[in-house]
Amino acid sequence: MPDATRSAALGVFLKPAARVAAGGLGIGWAAAILAVLLAGGSDLRIPAQMWLVAHGSGLVVGEAQIGVVPLGLTVVAVALVALVAHRVARREIADLGPFAGAVGMIYGISAAILSAVTSTDDVMTSIPRAAIGGLLVGAAGSAAGAGWRHRATFAVGEVPALLARGAGRALALVLGVSLALILVLLGLHGQRAADMWGLLDPSLGGAFVLALACLLSLPTLVVWAAAVLVGPGFALGTGTTVDLTGSYLGAIPGFPTLAAIPAPGPFPPWVFVLGLVLPAAGIWCGLATPRVRVGAGAGAIGGLVLGLLMAVSGGGIGPGRMVEAGPPPVMPLIVAVLILAATGALGSLLAHYRGRRASRKPSESDRFGLGRWLQSPGTD
């Protein structure tokens, strides 16, 4: 390929990729700066570090290590990149992979540089985690935004579509039930949440930022509730656990949305019914297709995504006993993949059996022996 042609081909996706990365970075930093100013802060390194934490960089403040990925902020970061990509990618993109990869590389390198520049002896963020998180956020957001704008260009095969549909069903049911549980518990423990808010005593601007932080913390709590439905549960301090058997915790941080966590003690026996949510999600996933292997694959994909969400949602949230919080990193993933794959295959078997019965079901005329009399006459 001549140099001029190669340069033109690279420019087709490098220029818009750079614009998408710059737009996502600029809007994200501006939003973080606004939040810090409303809260009364003045150090410009704080917005940058907050933006990096949203991308999974973690944060070390003295002896306190914050390793939890705030999934709500991560979703916002992906959505911002997707919106910019949807607007920038006006021309048809022939190959979505190089475009998303270029955005991810630029985004990840920028996050790594920002992490190195803003880290001090007292407050540090992880450069490798910032680079990997930025790469994933930039690639996922740009692929979603540009792919949706040019969705008519990219044809999806039947099997990938069935896999995505089945996995989406499983995730929607598990996370939907988890969200309902969190909202119900917040409603039941509203006075406790109000007391925690009062102890923090935020200013007017701080109240807005605290309300936003509470809203953005809900996705993490939903994933933790899903870990309870899967089985292993989650911890909120060393040696603590919340699972289907009960809540065995000590003192918890005074953050309002943590009021949704049940009071310490064993749960009533009926709570074990919630353990049926995961198998039910797998069966509903498999009912999307009568192909057993596709149903099992869709369930496995749904379990993998669910397990990865649980893995990244855990980590330290403070010093001392708070170095352990969230679900364990590996066990929920294994349990979710195995159960959803097995029940997904079962759901596909049920769909296959239902389809065969429907194809063999006689019509009303056949039941009375009138089928051959009501047939259209032949040429004879």
Coordinates of C-alpha atoms in Angstrom, one line a residue:
M1 CA 0.0 0.0 0.0
P2 CA 1.5 3.4 -0.9
D3 CA 2.3 5.8 2.0
A4 CA -0.3 8.3 0.9
T5 CA -3.0 5.6 0.8
R6 CA -1.9 4.2 4.2
S7 CA -1.9 7.7 5.8
A8 CA -5.4 8.4 4.4
A9 CA -6.7 5.0 5.7
L10 CA -5.3 5.7 9.2
G11 CA -6.7 9.2 9.2
V12 CA -10.2 7.9 8.5
F13 CA -10.5 6.6 12.1
L14 CA -7.6 8.3 13.9
K15 CA -8.9 11.8 13.6
P16 CA -12.4 11.1 14.8
A17 CA -11.0 8.8 17.5
A18 CA -8.8 11.6 18.8
R19 CA -11.8 13.9 18.8
V20 CA -13.9 11.4 20.7
A21 CA -11.2 10.8 23.3
A22 CA -10.6 14.5 23.8
G23 CA -14.4 15.2 24.1
G24 CA -14.9 12.4 26.6
L25 CA -11.9 13.6 28.7
G26 CA -12.9 17.2 28.6
I27 CA -16.5 16.7 29.6
G28 CA -15.5 14.2 32.3
W29 CA -12.9 16.5 33.9
A30 CA -15.3 19.5 33.7
A31 CA -18.0 17.5 35.5
A32 CA -15.6 16.4 38.2
I33 CA -14.3 20.0 38.7
L34 CA -17.9 21.2 39.1
A35 CA -18.7 18.6 41.7
V36 CA -15.6 19.4 43.7
L37 CA -16.3 23.2 43.6
L38 CA -19.9 22.6 44.7
A39 CA -18.6 20.6 47.7
G40 CA -16.3 23.4 48.7
G41 CA -13.0 22.0 47.5
S42 CA -10.2 24.0 45.8
D43 CA -7.4 21.5 45.0
L44 CA -7.6 20.8 41.3
R45 CA -5.9 17.4 41.7
I46 CA -9.0 16.1 43.5
P47 CA -11.3 16.3 40.4
A48 CA -8.6 14.5 38.4
Q49 CA -8.2 11.8 41.0
M50 CA -12.0 11.4 41.3
W51 CA -12.2 11.0 37.5
L52 CA -9.4 8.3 37.7
V53 CA -11.2 6.4 40.5
A54 CA -14.3 6.3 38.3
H55 CA -12.1 4.4 35.8
G56 CA -10.9 1.9 38.3
S57 CA -7.5 3.4 39.2
G58 CA -8.1 3.0 43.0
L59 CA -6.9 5.5 45.5
V60 CA -4.3 5.3 48.3
V61 CA -4.6 8.1 50.9
G62 CA -2.0 7.5 53.6
E63 CA -2.8 4.1 55.1
A64 CA -6.3 4.0 53.6
Q65 CA -6.7 2.0 50.3
I66 CA -9.8 2.5 48.2
G67 CA -10.0 -0.3 45.7
V68 CA -13.8 -0.4 45.0
V69 CA -14.7 0.6 41.5
P70 CA -17.7 3.0 41.8
L71 CA -19.8 1.4 39.1
G72 CA -22.2 4.4 38.9
L73 CA -19.4 6.8 38.0
T74 CA -18.0 4.2 35.5
V75 CA -21.4 4.0 33.7
V76 CA -21.5 7.8 33.5
A77 CA -17.9 7.9 32.0
V78 CA -18.9 5.2 29.4
A79 CA -22.1 7.1 28.6
L80 CA -20.2 10.4 28.1
V81 CA -17.8 8.8 25.6
A82 CA -20.7 7.1 23.8
L83 CA -22.5 10.4 23.5
V84 CA -19.4 12.1 22.0
A85 CA -18.8 9.2 19.7
H86 CA -22.4 9.2 18.5
R87 CA -22.0 12.9 17.6
V88 CA -18.5 12.8 16.1
A89 CA -18.9 9.6 14.0
R90 CA -21.2 11.1 11.4
R91 CA -19.4 9.5 8.5
E92 CA -19.9 5.8 8.0
I93 CA -17.3 3.7 9.8
A94 CA -16.3 0.7 7.8
D95 CA -14.6 -1.1 10.7
L96 CA -15.7 -0.4 14.2
G97 CA -12.8 -2.4 15.8
P98 CA -9.9 -0.1 14.9
F99 CA -11.9 3.0 15.7
A100 CA -12.9 1.8 19.2
G101 CA -9.3 0.5 19.8
A102 CA -7.8 3.9 18.8
V103 CA -10.2 5.7 21.2
G104 CA -9.4 3.3 23.9
M105 CA -5.6 3.7 23.4
I106 CA -5.7 7.5 23.5
Y107 CA -8.1 7.4 26.5
G108 CA -6.0 4.9 28.4
I109 CA -2.7 6.7 27.7
S110 CA -4.2 10.0 28.9
A111 CA -5.5 8.4 32.1
A112 CA -2.0 6.9 32.8
I113 CA -0.4 10.3 32.3
L114 CA -2.9 12.0 34.5
S115 CA -2.4 9.4 37.2
A116 CA 1.4 9.9 37.1
V117 CA 1.0 13.7 37.2
T118 CA -1.5 14.0 40.0
S119 CA 0.0 11.3 42.4
T120 CA 1.9 12.6 45.4
D121 CA 3.5 10.9 48.4
D122 CA 0.2 11.3 50.4
V123 CA -2.4 10.5 47.7
M124 CA -1.7 8.1 44.9
T125 CA -3.6 6.4 42.1
S126 CA -2.5 3.2 40.3
I127 CA -1.0 4.0 36.9
P128 CA -1.5 0.5 35.4
R129 CA -5.1 0.3 36.7
A130 CA -5.8 3.8 35.3
A131 CA -4.4 2.8 31.9
I132 CA -6.4 -0.4 31.7
G133 CA -9.6 1.3 33.0
G134 CA -9.3 4.1 30.5
L135 CA -8.7 1.7 27.7
L136 CA -11.8 -0.3 28.5
V137 CA -14.0 2.8 29.1
G138 CA -12.9 4.5 25.9
A139 CA -13.2 1.4 23.8
A140 CA -16.6 0.4 25.2
G141 CA -18.1 3.9 25.0
S142 CA -16.9 4.6 21.5
A143 CA -18.0 1.3 20.2
A144 CA -21.5 1.8 21.7
G145 CA -21.9 5.3 20.4
A146 CA -20.6 4.8 16.9
G147 CA -22.1 1.4 16.6
W148 CA -25.5 2.7 17.5
R149 CA -25.3 5.5 15.0
H150 CA -24.3 3.2 12.2
R151 CA -26.2 0.1 13.5
A152 CA -27.7 -0.5 10.0
T153 CA -24.2 -1.0 8.6
F154 CA -23.1 -3.7 11.0
A155 CA -25.0 -7.0 10.5
V156 CA -25.2 -9.3 13.4
G157 CA -25.5 -13.0 12.9
E158 CA -28.4 -15.1 14.2
V159 CA -26.4 -16.9 16.8
P160 CA -24.6 -13.8 18.3
A161 CA -28.0 -12.1 18.5
L162 CA -29.5 -15.1 20.4
L163 CA -26.5 -15.2 22.7
A164 CA -26.8 -11.5 23.4
R165 CA -30.6 -11.7 23.9
G166 CA -30.3 -14.7 26.3
A167 CA -27.5 -13.2 28.3
G168 CA -29.4 -9.9 28.5
R169 CA -32.4 -11.7 29.9
A170 CA -30.4 -13.4 32.6
L171 CA -28.7 -10.1 33.6
A172 CA -31.9 -8.1 33.5
L173 CA -33.7 -10.5 35.9
V174 CA -30.9 -10.9 38.4
L175 CA -30.1 -7.2 38.5
G176 CA -33.7 -6.2 38.4
V177 CA -34.6 -8.2 41.5
S178 CA -31.4 -6.9 43.2
L179 CA -32.5 -3.3 42.5
A180 CA -35.9 -4.0 43.9
L181 CA -34.4 -5.4 47.1
I182 CA -32.2 -2.4 47.6
L183 CA -35.1 0.0 47.0
V184 CA -37.4 -1.9 49.4
L185 CA -34.6 -2.0 52.1
L186 CA -33.9 1.7 51.7
G187 CA -37.7 2.4 52.1
L188 CA -37.8 0.3 55.3
H189 CA -34.6 1.9 56.7
G190 CA -35.4 5.4 55.7
Q191 CA -35.0 6.8 59.2
R192 CA -31.5 5.3 59.5
A193 CA -30.5 6.8 56.2
A194 CA -31.8 10.2 57.3
D195 CA -29.8 10.0 60.6
M196 CA -26.6 9.2 58.6
W197 CA -27.3 12.2 56.3
G198 CA -27.8 14.4 59.4
L199 CA -24.5 13.3 60.9
L200 CA -22.7 14.3 57.8
D201 CA -24.4 17.8 57.9
P202 CA -23.5 18.9 54.3
S203 CA -23.7 22.4 53.1
L204 CA -26.0 23.4 50.3
G205 CA -23.5 22.6 47.5
G206 CA -22.3 19.6 49.5
A207 CA -25.8 18.3 49.9
F208 CA -26.2 18.3 46.1
V209 CA -22.9 16.4 45.7
L210 CA -23.8 14.0 48.5
A211 CA -27.2 13.3 46.9
L212 CA -25.4 12.6 43.5
A213 CA -22.9 10.3 45.3
C214 CA -25.8 8.4 46.9
L215 CA -27.5 8.0 43.5
L216 CA -24.2 6.8 41.8
S217 CA -23.5 4.4 44.6
L218 CA -26.7 2.4 43.9
P219 CA -25.3 0.3 41.0
T220 CA -22.5 -0.9 43.4
L221 CA -25.1 -1.9 46.0
V222 CA -27.2 -3.6 43.4
V223 CA -24.2 -5.7 42.3
W224 CA -23.6 -6.6 46.0
A225 CA -27.2 -7.6 46.4
A226 CA -26.8 -9.8 43.3
A227 CA -23.8 -11.5 45.0
V228 CA -26.2 -12.4 47.9
L229 CA -28.6 -13.9 45.3
V230 CA -25.8 -15.8 43.7
G231 CA -24.7 -17.3 47.0
P232 CA -21.3 -16.1 48.3
G233 CA -22.6 -12.7 49.4
F234 CA -20.4 -9.8 50.3
A235 CA -18.3 -8.4 53.1
L236 CA -18.2 -4.9 54.7
G237 CA -15.1 -5.2 56.9
T238 CA -12.7 -8.0 57.7
G239 CA -14.4 -11.1 59.0
T240 CA -17.9 -9.9 58.1
T241 CA -20.5 -11.3 55.6
V242 CA -24.0 -10.7 54.3
D243 CA -25.5 -13.7 52.5
L244 CA -28.9 -15.6 52.4
T245 CA -28.4 -16.9 55.9
G246 CA -28.1 -13.5 57.6
S247 CA -26.1 -10.3 58.1
Y248 CA -23.0 -10.6 60.3
L249 CA -21.5 -7.2 60.4
G250 CA -19.9 -4.8 62.8
A251 CA -20.0 -1.0 62.6
I252 CA -20.5 0.2 59.0
P253 CA -19.5 3.6 57.5
G254 CA -22.0 6.4 57.9
F255 CA -23.0 6.7 54.2
P256 CA -26.7 7.1 53.7
T257 CA -27.2 4.4 51.1
L258 CA -25.5 1.8 53.3
A259 CA -28.6 2.0 55.4
A260 CA -30.1 -0.5 53.0
I261 CA -27.9 -3.2 54.5
P262 CA -30.0 -5.3 56.9
A263 CA -29.4 -5.1 60.7
P264 CA -27.0 -7.8 62.1
G265 CA -28.6 -11.1 62.8
P266 CA -30.0 -14.2 61.0
F267 CA -32.6 -13.9 58.3
P268 CA -36.0 -15.6 58.4
P269 CA -36.2 -18.9 56.6
W270 CA -38.3 -17.6 53.7
V271 CA -35.3 -15.5 52.5
F272 CA -33.9 -18.7 51.0
V273 CA -36.6 -18.4 48.3
L274 CA -34.4 -15.7 46.8
G275 CA -31.9 -18.3 46.0
L276 CA -34.2 -19.4 43.1
V277 CA -33.7 -16.1 41.3
L278 CA -30.5 -17.2 39.7
P279 CA -31.8 -20.6 38.3
A280 CA -35.0 -18.8 37.2
A281 CA -32.9 -16.2 35.3
G282 CA -31.0 -19.1 33.6
I283 CA -34.2 -20.8 32.5
W284 CA -35.6 -17.5 31.2
C285 CA -32.4 -17.0 29.3
G286 CA -32.6 -20.4 27.7
L287 CA -36.2 -20.0 26.7
A288 CA -35.0 -17.4 24.1
T289 CA -33.9 -20.3 21.8
P290 CA -34.6 -24.0 21.4
R291 CA -30.9 -24.7 20.7
V292 CA -29.4 -26.2 23.9
R293 CA -25.8 -25.2 23.1
V294 CA -26.8 -21.6 22.4
G295 CA -28.9 -21.5 25.6
A296 CA -26.0 -22.8 27.6
G297 CA -23.6 -20.4 26.0
A298 CA -25.9 -17.4 26.6
G299 CA -26.2 -18.4 30.3
A300 CA -22.4 -18.7 30.5
I301 CA -22.0 -15.3 29.0
G302 CA -24.5 -13.7 31.3
G303 CA -22.8 -15.4 34.3
L304 CA -19.4 -14.2 33.1
V305 CA -20.6 -10.6 32.9
L306 CA -22.3 -10.8 36.2
G307 CA -19.2 -12.3 37.8
L308 CA -16.9 -9.6 36.4
L309 CA -19.2 -6.9 37.7
M310 CA -19.0 -8.5 41.2
A311 CA -15.2 -8.9 40.9
V312 CA -14.6 -5.2 40.1
S313 CA -17.2 -3.9 42.6
G314 CA -15.2 -5.2 45.6
G315 CA -12.1 -3.8 47.3
G316 CA -11.0 -1.7 50.2
I317 CA -13.0 1.4 51.2
G318 CA -10.8 2.6 54.0
P319 CA -8.1 1.8 56.6
G320 CA -8.1 -1.0 59.2
R321 CA -10.9 -3.6 58.9
M322 CA -12.4 -1.7 55.9
V323 CA -9.6 -3.0 53.6
E324 CA -12.1 -5.8 52.7
A325 CA -15.5 -4.8 51.2
G326 CA -17.7 -6.3 48.5
P327 CA -18.1 -9.8 47.0
P328 CA -15.1 -12.2 46.8
P329 CA -13.4 -11.8 43.4
V330 CA -13.6 -15.4 42.0
M331 CA -16.3 -17.6 43.7
P332 CA -19.3 -15.6 42.5
L333 CA -18.1 -15.7 38.9
I334 CA -17.7 -19.5 39.0
V335 CA -21.1 -20.0 40.6
A336 CA -22.9 -17.7 38.2
V337 CA -21.3 -19.2 35.1
L338 CA -22.0 -22.8 36.1
I339 CA -25.6 -22.3 37.3
L340 CA -26.7 -19.9 34.4
A341 CA -25.1 -22.2 31.8
A342 CA -26.8 -25.3 33.2
T343 CA -30.2 -23.7 33.7
G344 CA -29.8 -21.9 30.3
A345 CA -29.5 -25.4 28.7
L346 CA -32.5 -26.5 30.6
G347 CA -34.5 -23.5 29.4
S348 CA -33.6 -24.3 25.8
L349 CA -34.7 -27.9 26.3
L350 CA -38.1 -26.6 27.5
A351 CA -38.3 -24.2 24.6
H352 CA -37.5 -27.1 22.2
Y353 CA -40.1 -29.3 23.8
R354 CA -42.7 -26.5 23.7
G355 CA -42.0 -25.9 20.1
R356 CA -42.4 -29.6 19.2
R357 CA -45.7 -29.8 21.0
A358 CA -46.9 -26.7 19.2
S359 CA -46.0 -28.2 15.9
R360 CA -47.8 -31.4 16.6
K361 CA -50.9 -29.9 18.1
P362 CA -53.9 -30.8 16.0
S363 CA -56.2 -28.2 14.7
E364 CA -59.9 -28.0 15.8
S365 CA -61.1 -29.6 12.6
D366 CA -58.6 -32.5 12.9
R367 CA -59.9 -33.2 16.4
F368 CA -63.3 -34.0 14.9
G369 CA -62.0 -35.8 11.9
L370 CA -63.0 -33.0 9.5
G371 CA -59.5 -32.1 8.4
R372 CA -59.5 -34.0 5.1
W373 CA -63.0 -32.7 4.2
L374 CA -62.0 -29.1 4.7
Q375 CA -58.9 -29.4 2.5
S376 CA -58.9 -27.5 -0.8
P377 CA -59.7 -29.8 -3.8
G378 CA -56.8 -30.8 -5.9
T379 CA -56.5 -30.6 -9.7
D380 CA -58.2 -33.9 -10.1

